[in-house]
XYZ file of C-alpha atoms in Angstrom:
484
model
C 15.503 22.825 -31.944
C 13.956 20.089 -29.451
C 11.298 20.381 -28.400
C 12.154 20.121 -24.394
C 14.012 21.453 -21.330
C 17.583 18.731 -20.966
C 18.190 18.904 -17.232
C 21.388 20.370 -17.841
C 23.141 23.396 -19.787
C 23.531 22.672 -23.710
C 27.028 23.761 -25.451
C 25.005 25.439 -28.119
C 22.742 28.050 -26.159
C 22.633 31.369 -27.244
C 22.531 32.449 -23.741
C 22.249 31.669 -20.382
C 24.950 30.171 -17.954
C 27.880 28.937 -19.294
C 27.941 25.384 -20.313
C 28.860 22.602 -17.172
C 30.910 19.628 -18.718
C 28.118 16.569 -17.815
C 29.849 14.029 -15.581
C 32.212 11.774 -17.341
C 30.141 8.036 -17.591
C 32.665 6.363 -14.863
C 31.795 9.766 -12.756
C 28.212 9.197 -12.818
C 26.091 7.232 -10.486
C 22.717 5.796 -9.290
C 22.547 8.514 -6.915
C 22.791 11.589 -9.432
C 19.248 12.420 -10.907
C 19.964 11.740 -14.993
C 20.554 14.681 -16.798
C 19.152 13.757 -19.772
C 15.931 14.127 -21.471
C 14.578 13.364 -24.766
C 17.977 15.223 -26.158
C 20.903 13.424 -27.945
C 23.322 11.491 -25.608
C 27.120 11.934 -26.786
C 29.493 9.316 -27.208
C 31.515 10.487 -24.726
C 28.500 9.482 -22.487
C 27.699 5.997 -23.197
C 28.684 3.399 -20.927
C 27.826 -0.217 -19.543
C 27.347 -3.240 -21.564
C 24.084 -5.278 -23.031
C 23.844 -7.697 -20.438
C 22.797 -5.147 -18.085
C 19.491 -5.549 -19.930
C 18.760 -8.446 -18.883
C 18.214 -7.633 -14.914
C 16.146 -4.397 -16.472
C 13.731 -6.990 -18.577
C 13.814 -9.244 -15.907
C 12.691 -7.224 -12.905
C 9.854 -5.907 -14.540
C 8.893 -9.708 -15.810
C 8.939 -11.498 -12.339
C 5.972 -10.179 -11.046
C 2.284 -11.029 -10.066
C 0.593 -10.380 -13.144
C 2.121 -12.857 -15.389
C 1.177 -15.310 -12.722
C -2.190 -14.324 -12.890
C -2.191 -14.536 -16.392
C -1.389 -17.430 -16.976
C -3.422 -19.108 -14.193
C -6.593 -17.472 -16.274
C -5.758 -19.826 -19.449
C -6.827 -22.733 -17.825
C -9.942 -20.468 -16.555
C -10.746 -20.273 -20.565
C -10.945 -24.035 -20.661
C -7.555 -24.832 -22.270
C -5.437 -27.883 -20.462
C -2.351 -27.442 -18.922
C -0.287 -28.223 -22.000
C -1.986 -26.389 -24.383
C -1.572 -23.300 -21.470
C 2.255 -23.946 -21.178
C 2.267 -23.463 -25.150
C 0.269 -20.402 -25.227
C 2.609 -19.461 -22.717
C 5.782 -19.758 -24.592
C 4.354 -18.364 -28.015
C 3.076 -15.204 -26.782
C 6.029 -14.806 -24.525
C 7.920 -14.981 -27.958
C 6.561 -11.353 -28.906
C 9.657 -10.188 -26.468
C 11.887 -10.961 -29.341
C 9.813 -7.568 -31.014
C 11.088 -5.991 -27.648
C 14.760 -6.608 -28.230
C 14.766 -6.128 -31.943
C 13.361 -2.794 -30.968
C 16.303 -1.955 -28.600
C 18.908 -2.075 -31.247
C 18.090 1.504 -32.330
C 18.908 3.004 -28.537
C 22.684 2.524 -28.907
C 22.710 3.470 -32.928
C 20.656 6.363 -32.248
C 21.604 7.363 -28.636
C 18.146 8.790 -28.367
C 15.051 7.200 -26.661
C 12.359 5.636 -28.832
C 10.119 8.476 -28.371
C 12.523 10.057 -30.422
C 13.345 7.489 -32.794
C 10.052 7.294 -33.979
C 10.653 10.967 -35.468
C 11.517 8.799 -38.323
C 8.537 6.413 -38.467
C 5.787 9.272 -38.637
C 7.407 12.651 -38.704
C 7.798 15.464 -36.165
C 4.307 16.556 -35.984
C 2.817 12.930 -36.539
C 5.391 11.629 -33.687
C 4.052 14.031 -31.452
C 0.186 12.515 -31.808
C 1.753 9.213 -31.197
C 3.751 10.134 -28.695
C 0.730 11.371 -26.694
C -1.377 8.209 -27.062
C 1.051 5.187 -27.708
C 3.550 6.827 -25.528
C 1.812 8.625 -22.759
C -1.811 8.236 -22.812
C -1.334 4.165 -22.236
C 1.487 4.603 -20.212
C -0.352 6.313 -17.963
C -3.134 3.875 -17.524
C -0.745 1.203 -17.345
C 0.770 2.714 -14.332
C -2.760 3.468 -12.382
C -3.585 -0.358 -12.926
C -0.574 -1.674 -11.993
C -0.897 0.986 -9.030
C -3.805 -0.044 -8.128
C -2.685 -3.826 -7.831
C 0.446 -3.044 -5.746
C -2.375 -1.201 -3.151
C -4.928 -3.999 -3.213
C -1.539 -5.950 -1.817
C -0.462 -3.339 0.327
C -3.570 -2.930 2.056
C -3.356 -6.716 2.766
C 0.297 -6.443 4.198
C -1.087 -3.809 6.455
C -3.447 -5.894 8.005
C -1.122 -8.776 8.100
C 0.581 -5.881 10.648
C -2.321 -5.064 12.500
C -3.061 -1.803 10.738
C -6.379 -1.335 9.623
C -6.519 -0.107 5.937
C -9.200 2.816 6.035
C -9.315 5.994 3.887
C -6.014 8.076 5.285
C -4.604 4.912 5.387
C -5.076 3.939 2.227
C -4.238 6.869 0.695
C -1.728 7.250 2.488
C 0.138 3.584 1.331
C -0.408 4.797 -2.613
C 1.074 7.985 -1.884
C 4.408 5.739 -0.229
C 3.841 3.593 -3.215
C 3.993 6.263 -5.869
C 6.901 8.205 -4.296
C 9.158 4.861 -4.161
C 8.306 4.697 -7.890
C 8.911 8.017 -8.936
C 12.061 8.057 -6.874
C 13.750 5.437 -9.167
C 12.070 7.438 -12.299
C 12.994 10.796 -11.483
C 17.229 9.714 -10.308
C 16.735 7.244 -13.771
C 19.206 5.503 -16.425
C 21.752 4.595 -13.765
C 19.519 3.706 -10.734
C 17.579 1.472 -12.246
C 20.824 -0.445 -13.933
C 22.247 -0.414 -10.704
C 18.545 -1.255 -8.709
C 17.173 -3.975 -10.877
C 20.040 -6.531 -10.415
C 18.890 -7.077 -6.222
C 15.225 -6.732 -7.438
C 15.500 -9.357 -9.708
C 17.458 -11.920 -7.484
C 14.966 -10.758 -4.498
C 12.019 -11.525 -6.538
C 13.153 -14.965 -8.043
C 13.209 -15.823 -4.382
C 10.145 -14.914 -3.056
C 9.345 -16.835 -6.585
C 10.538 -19.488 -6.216
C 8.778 -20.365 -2.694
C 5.501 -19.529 -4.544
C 6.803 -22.115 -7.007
C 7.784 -24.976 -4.375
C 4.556 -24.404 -2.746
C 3.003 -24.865 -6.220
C 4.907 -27.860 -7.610
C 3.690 -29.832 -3.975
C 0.266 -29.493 -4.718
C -0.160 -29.181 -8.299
C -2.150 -32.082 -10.373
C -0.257 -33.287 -13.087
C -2.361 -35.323 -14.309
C -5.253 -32.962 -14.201
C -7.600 -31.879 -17.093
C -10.516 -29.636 -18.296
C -14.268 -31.985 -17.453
C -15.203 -30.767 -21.278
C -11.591 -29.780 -23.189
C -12.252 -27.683 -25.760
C -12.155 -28.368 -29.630
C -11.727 -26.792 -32.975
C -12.913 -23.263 -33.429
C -14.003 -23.024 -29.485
C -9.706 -24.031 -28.772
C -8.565 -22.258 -31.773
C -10.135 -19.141 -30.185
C -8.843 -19.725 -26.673
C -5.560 -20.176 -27.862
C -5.440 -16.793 -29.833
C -6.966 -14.600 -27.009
C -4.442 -16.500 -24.436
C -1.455 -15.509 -27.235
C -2.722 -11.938 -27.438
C -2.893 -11.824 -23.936
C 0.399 -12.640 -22.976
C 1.631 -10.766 -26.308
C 0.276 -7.465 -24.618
C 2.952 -7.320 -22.671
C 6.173 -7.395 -24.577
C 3.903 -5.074 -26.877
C 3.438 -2.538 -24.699
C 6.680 -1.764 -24.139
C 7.706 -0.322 -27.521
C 9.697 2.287 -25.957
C 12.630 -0.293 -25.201
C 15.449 1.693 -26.804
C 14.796 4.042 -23.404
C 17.023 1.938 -21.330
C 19.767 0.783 -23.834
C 20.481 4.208 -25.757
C 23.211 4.459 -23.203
C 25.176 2.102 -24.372
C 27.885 2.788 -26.502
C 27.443 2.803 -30.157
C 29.433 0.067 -30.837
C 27.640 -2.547 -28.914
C 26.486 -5.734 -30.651
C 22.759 -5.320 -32.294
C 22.797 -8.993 -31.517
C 23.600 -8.890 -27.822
C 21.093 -5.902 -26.915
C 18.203 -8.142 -28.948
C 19.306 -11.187 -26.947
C 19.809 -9.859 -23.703
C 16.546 -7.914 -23.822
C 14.342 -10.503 -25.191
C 15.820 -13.224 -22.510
C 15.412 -10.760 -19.700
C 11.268 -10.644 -20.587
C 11.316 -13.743 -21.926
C 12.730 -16.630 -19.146
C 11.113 -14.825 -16.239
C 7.780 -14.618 -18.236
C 7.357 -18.201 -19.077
C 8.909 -19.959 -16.027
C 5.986 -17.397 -13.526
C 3.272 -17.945 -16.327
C 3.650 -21.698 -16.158
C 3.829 -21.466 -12.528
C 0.477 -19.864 -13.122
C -0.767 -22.271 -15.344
C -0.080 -25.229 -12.663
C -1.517 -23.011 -9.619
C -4.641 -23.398 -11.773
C -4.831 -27.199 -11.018
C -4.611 -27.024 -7.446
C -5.910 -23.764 -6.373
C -8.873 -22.087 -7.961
C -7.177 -18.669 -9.319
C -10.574 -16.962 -9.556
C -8.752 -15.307 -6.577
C -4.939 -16.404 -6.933
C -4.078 -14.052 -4.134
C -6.257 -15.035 -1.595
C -5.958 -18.897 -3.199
C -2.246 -18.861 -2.978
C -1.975 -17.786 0.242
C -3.813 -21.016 1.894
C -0.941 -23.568 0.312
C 1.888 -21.010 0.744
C 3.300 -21.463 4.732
C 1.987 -18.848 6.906
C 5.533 -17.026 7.986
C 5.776 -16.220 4.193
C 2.761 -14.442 3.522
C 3.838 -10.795 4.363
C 6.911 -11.858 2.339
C 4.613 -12.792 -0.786
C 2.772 -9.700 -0.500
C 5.479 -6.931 -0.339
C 7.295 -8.994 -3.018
C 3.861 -8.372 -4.975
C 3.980 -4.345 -4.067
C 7.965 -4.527 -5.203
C 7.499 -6.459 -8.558
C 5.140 -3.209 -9.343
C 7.582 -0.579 -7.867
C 9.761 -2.207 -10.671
C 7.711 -2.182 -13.940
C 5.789 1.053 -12.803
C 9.467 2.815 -12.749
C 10.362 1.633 -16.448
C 6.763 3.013 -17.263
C 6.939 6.016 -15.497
C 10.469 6.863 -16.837
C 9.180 6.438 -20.784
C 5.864 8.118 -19.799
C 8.116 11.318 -18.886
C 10.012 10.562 -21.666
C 6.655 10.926 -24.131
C 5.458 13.877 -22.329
C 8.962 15.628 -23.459
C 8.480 14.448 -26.890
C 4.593 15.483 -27.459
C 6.369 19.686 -27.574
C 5.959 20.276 -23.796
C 8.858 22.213 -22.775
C 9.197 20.877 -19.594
C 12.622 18.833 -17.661
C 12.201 14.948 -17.600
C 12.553 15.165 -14.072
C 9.237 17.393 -13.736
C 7.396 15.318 -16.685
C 7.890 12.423 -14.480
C 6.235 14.256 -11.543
C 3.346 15.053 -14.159
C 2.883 10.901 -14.673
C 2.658 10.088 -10.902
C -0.036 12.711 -10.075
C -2.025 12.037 -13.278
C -1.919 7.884 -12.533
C -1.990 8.737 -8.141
C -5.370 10.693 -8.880
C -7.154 7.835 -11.471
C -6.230 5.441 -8.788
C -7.081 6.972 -5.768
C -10.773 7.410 -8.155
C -10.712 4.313 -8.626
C -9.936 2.753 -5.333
C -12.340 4.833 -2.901
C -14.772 6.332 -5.626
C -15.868 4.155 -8.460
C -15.244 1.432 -10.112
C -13.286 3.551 -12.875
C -10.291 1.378 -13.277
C -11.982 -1.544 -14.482
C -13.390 0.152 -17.188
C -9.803 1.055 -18.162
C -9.023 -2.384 -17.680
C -11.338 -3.021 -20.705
C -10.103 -0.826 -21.991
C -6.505 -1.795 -22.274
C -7.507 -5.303 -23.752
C -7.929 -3.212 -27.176
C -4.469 -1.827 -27.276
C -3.273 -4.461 -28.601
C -5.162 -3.500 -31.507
C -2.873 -0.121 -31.441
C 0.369 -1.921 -29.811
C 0.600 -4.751 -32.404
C 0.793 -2.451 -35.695
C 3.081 0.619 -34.135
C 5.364 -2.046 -33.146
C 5.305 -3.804 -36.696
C 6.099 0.201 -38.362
C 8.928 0.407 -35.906
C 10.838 -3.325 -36.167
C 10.326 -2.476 -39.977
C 11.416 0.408 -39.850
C 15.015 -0.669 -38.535
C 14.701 -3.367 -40.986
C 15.027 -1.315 -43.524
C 17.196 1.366 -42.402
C 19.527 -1.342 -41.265
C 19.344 0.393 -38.151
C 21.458 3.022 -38.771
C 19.896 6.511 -37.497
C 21.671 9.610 -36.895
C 20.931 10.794 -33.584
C 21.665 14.367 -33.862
C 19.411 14.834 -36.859
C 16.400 13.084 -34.580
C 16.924 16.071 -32.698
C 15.943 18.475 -35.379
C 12.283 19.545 -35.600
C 12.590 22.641 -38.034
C 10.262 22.588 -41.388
C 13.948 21.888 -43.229
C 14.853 18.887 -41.399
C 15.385 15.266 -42.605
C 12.094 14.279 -40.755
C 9.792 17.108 -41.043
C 8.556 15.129 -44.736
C 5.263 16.541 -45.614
C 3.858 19.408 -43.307
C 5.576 17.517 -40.446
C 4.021 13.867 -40.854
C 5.562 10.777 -43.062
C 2.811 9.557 -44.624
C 3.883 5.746 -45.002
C 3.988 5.830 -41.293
C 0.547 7.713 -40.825
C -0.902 5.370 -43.692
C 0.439 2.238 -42.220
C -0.617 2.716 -38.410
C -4.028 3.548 -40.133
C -4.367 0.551 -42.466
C -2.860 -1.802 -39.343
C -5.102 -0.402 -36.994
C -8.131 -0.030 -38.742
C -7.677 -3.975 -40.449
C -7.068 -4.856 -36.412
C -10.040 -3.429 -35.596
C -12.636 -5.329 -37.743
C -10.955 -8.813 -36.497
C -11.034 -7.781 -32.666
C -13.182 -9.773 -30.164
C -12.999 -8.486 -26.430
C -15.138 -5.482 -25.630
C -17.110 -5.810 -29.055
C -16.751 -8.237 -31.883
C -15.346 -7.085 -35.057
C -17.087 -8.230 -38.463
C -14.327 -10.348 -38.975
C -13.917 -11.783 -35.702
C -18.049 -12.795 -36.467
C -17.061 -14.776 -39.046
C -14.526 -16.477 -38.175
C -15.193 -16.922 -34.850
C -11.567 -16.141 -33.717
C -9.622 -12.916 -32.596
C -7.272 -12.175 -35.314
C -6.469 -8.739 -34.330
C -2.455 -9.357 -33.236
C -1.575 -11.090 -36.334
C -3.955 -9.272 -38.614
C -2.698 -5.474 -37.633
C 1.282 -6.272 -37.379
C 1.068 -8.401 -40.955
C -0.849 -5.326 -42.257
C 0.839 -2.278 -41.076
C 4.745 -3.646 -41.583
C 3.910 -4.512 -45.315
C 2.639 -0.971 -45.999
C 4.601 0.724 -44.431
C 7.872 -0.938 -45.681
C 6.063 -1.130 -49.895
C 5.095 2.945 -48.935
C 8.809 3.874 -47.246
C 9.956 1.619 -50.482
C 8.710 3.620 -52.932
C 9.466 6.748 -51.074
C 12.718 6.415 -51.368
C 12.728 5.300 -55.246
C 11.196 9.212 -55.311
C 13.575 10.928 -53.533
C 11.083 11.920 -50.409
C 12.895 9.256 -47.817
């Protein structure tokens, strides 16, 4: 049985209150709180089409941080062009995104589910907890974080001075806007993201036109890097950028509503454009903010070319950009929490996210400096990210996507997933061999031997070339055996 409380009565219970019909899918709307956990969602349920995806992907794209970002590869000495590259080929990595999607409709489960397959009941559970909620979580107190650093400037832009109440007072608002769109789910955000996206590609572009007037084309580094000094700014910048599409390996969340019969095609396409076009056209916005303004301190930096009447406007655009990818991350982190064995309603398990990331922040923000050691953190999951992504894509490689979404749901010794005392060991084998190969060829916090001698950061390529050829040769030869 699952493993989880569905926020509504199942047909099959034993006992309890008789079973309530869930609304029929043209019945349901944004302002109904989902019913649905981690549980199986019925054909009868599905609804909506794969473009929808693309104002999902998009929302959470247009924001801040990939300005940021790419403003800091011309920090790391590249030029413009060879930015604008890095740009586009780590921004690629959302195609891993999409092609994880595909499984949400054939499944109708979440990924957190889906991954029952990849490593097993018990063995999902341990990556559920850290791939799924452990990171999640920290994701959400830095991105927190970031939306109150801009908050507390749009206060005083208002004449309200920012002290301790205050301040926790604007994370609280903050968190309960995000959890709001979290806890009501599937539908509101479908029906939210569309406006959030258009709003934000406005505010955009007047960050842009301020941008493009005093930008130096023609500018370029005093000493331009060469050979393995550019070689190994280019792979940080691409594993970097790659971070992001890589983090969100829970992508089937928001498409397993979709009816069974959608196109693989169009959920890969619409997903990976909705990351992918926002991404690149903010990055490289980034990347020629760096030739005019220095983005040591974009915010503050960006704010003396943009015109005055449209700096409150920049700001709150910043604070709802991270509303927007803090919901998706909140939503899967619930999602996780479900599908680690805690009995407990999505709803609820959401709740359980916000307080966990409200208290690291609120550390972090009037206590210690907490959250940029998590920040350093976070540059190593990558080294995690890269190969669980590679076992998953795989994974539908092989099964040619077809998964059975009611037998997902079943975590009894007997069931088609329980494999060896609850864990598939091609899955366990292959995260292992992907992350610990990753490991030796990382270069952020420490330097792995490998990195040392070649000079570079191979971890990205390294752990996803590693862990998808196990696990598809182990899964292989599983099945020639009978035990897959």
């Amino acid at each position: 049985m699952a493993s989880t409380l569905p926020d509504h009565p199942q047909s099959d219970s034993p006992a309890g209150p008789p079973f309530q019909q869930p609304p029929h899918p043209q019945q349901e709307r944004s302002g109904r709180v989902e019913v649905h956990g981690i549980d199986h969602i019925p054909e009868t349920e599905r609804r909506g089409r794969a473009r929808e995806l693309f104002s999902v992907w998009a929302a959470a794209s247009v924001n801040y941080l990939n300005l940021v970002v790419g403003g800091s590869l011309v920090l790391t000495g590249l030029s413009p062009w060879q930015a604008f590259a890095v740009v586009v080929v780590g921004n690629l990595f959302w195609l891993s995104t999409g092609l994880l999607a595909v499984s949400g409709p054939a499944a109708g489960a979440p990924s957190e589910v889906i991954t029952r397959a990849l490593y097993g009941v018990r063995g999902n559970r341990v990556n559920n907890a850290v791939t799924g909620w452990m990171i999640s979580v920290c994701y959400f107190a830095l991105n927190l974080a970031a939306a109150a650093v801009a908050a507390f400037s749009l206060a005083e832009q208002v004449g309200i001075t920012p002290d301790t109440p205050i301040k926790i007072a604007i994370v609280i608002a903050i968190v309960v806007l995000t959890l709001t769109i979290s806890v009501y789910g599937h539908a509101m955000i479908v029906r939210l993201y569309l406006p959030i996206t258009l709003a934000l590609a406005a505010s955009f572009a007047v960050v842009g036109y301020a941008i493009l007037r005093h930008a130096d084309f023609g500018w370029s580094q005093p000493e331009p890097l060469s050979g393995g000094g550019l070689w190994a700014a280019v792979l940080a910048g691409v594993t970097l950028i790659a971070s992001g599409p890589l983090s969100y390996t829970t992508s089937a969340d928001f498409s397993r509503y979709l009816p069974a019969t959608t196109s693989p095609r169009a959920v890969l396409g619409w997903t990976a454009l909705g990351g992918f076009l926002p991404s690149v056209v903010v990055g490289s916005l980034g990347v020629l903010g760096a030739t005019a303004v220095d983005m040591t301190d974009p915010q503050a930096a960006l704010q003396k070319i943009l015109p005055g009447w449209f700096t409150p406007v920049f700001l709150l655009s910043l604070v709802v950009g991270t509303i927007a990818v803090n919901a998706l991350t909140a939503y899967s982190a619930g999602l996780a929490l479900q599908a680690v064995g805690i009995r407990i309603r999505r709803t609820l398990s959401v709740l359980v996210d916000g307080t966990v990331a409200v208290a690291l922040t609120l550390y972090a923000l009037l206590v210690s400096n907490f959250l940029d050691t998590v920040s350093n953190v976070l540059q190593l999951t990558v080294v995690l990210l890269g190969p669980s992504t590679a076992i998953y894509a795989a994974d539908i490689l092989l099964r040619r996507n077809r998964y059975d979404g009611r037998a997902l749901t079943d975590e009894s010794p007997g069931g088609p997933f329980w494999y060896r005392a609850g864990v598939n060991p091609a899955g366990a084998l292959a995260l292992l061999a992907g992350v610990t190969t990753s490991a030796l060829c990382v270069d952020t916090l420490y330097t792995g031997p490998i990195a040392a001698l070649t000079g570079v950061d191979l971890a990205l390529p390294v752990g996803i070339a590693v862990a998808g050829t196990v696990y598809a040769l182990l899964m292989r030869r599983a099945k020639r055996h009978g035990r897959a």
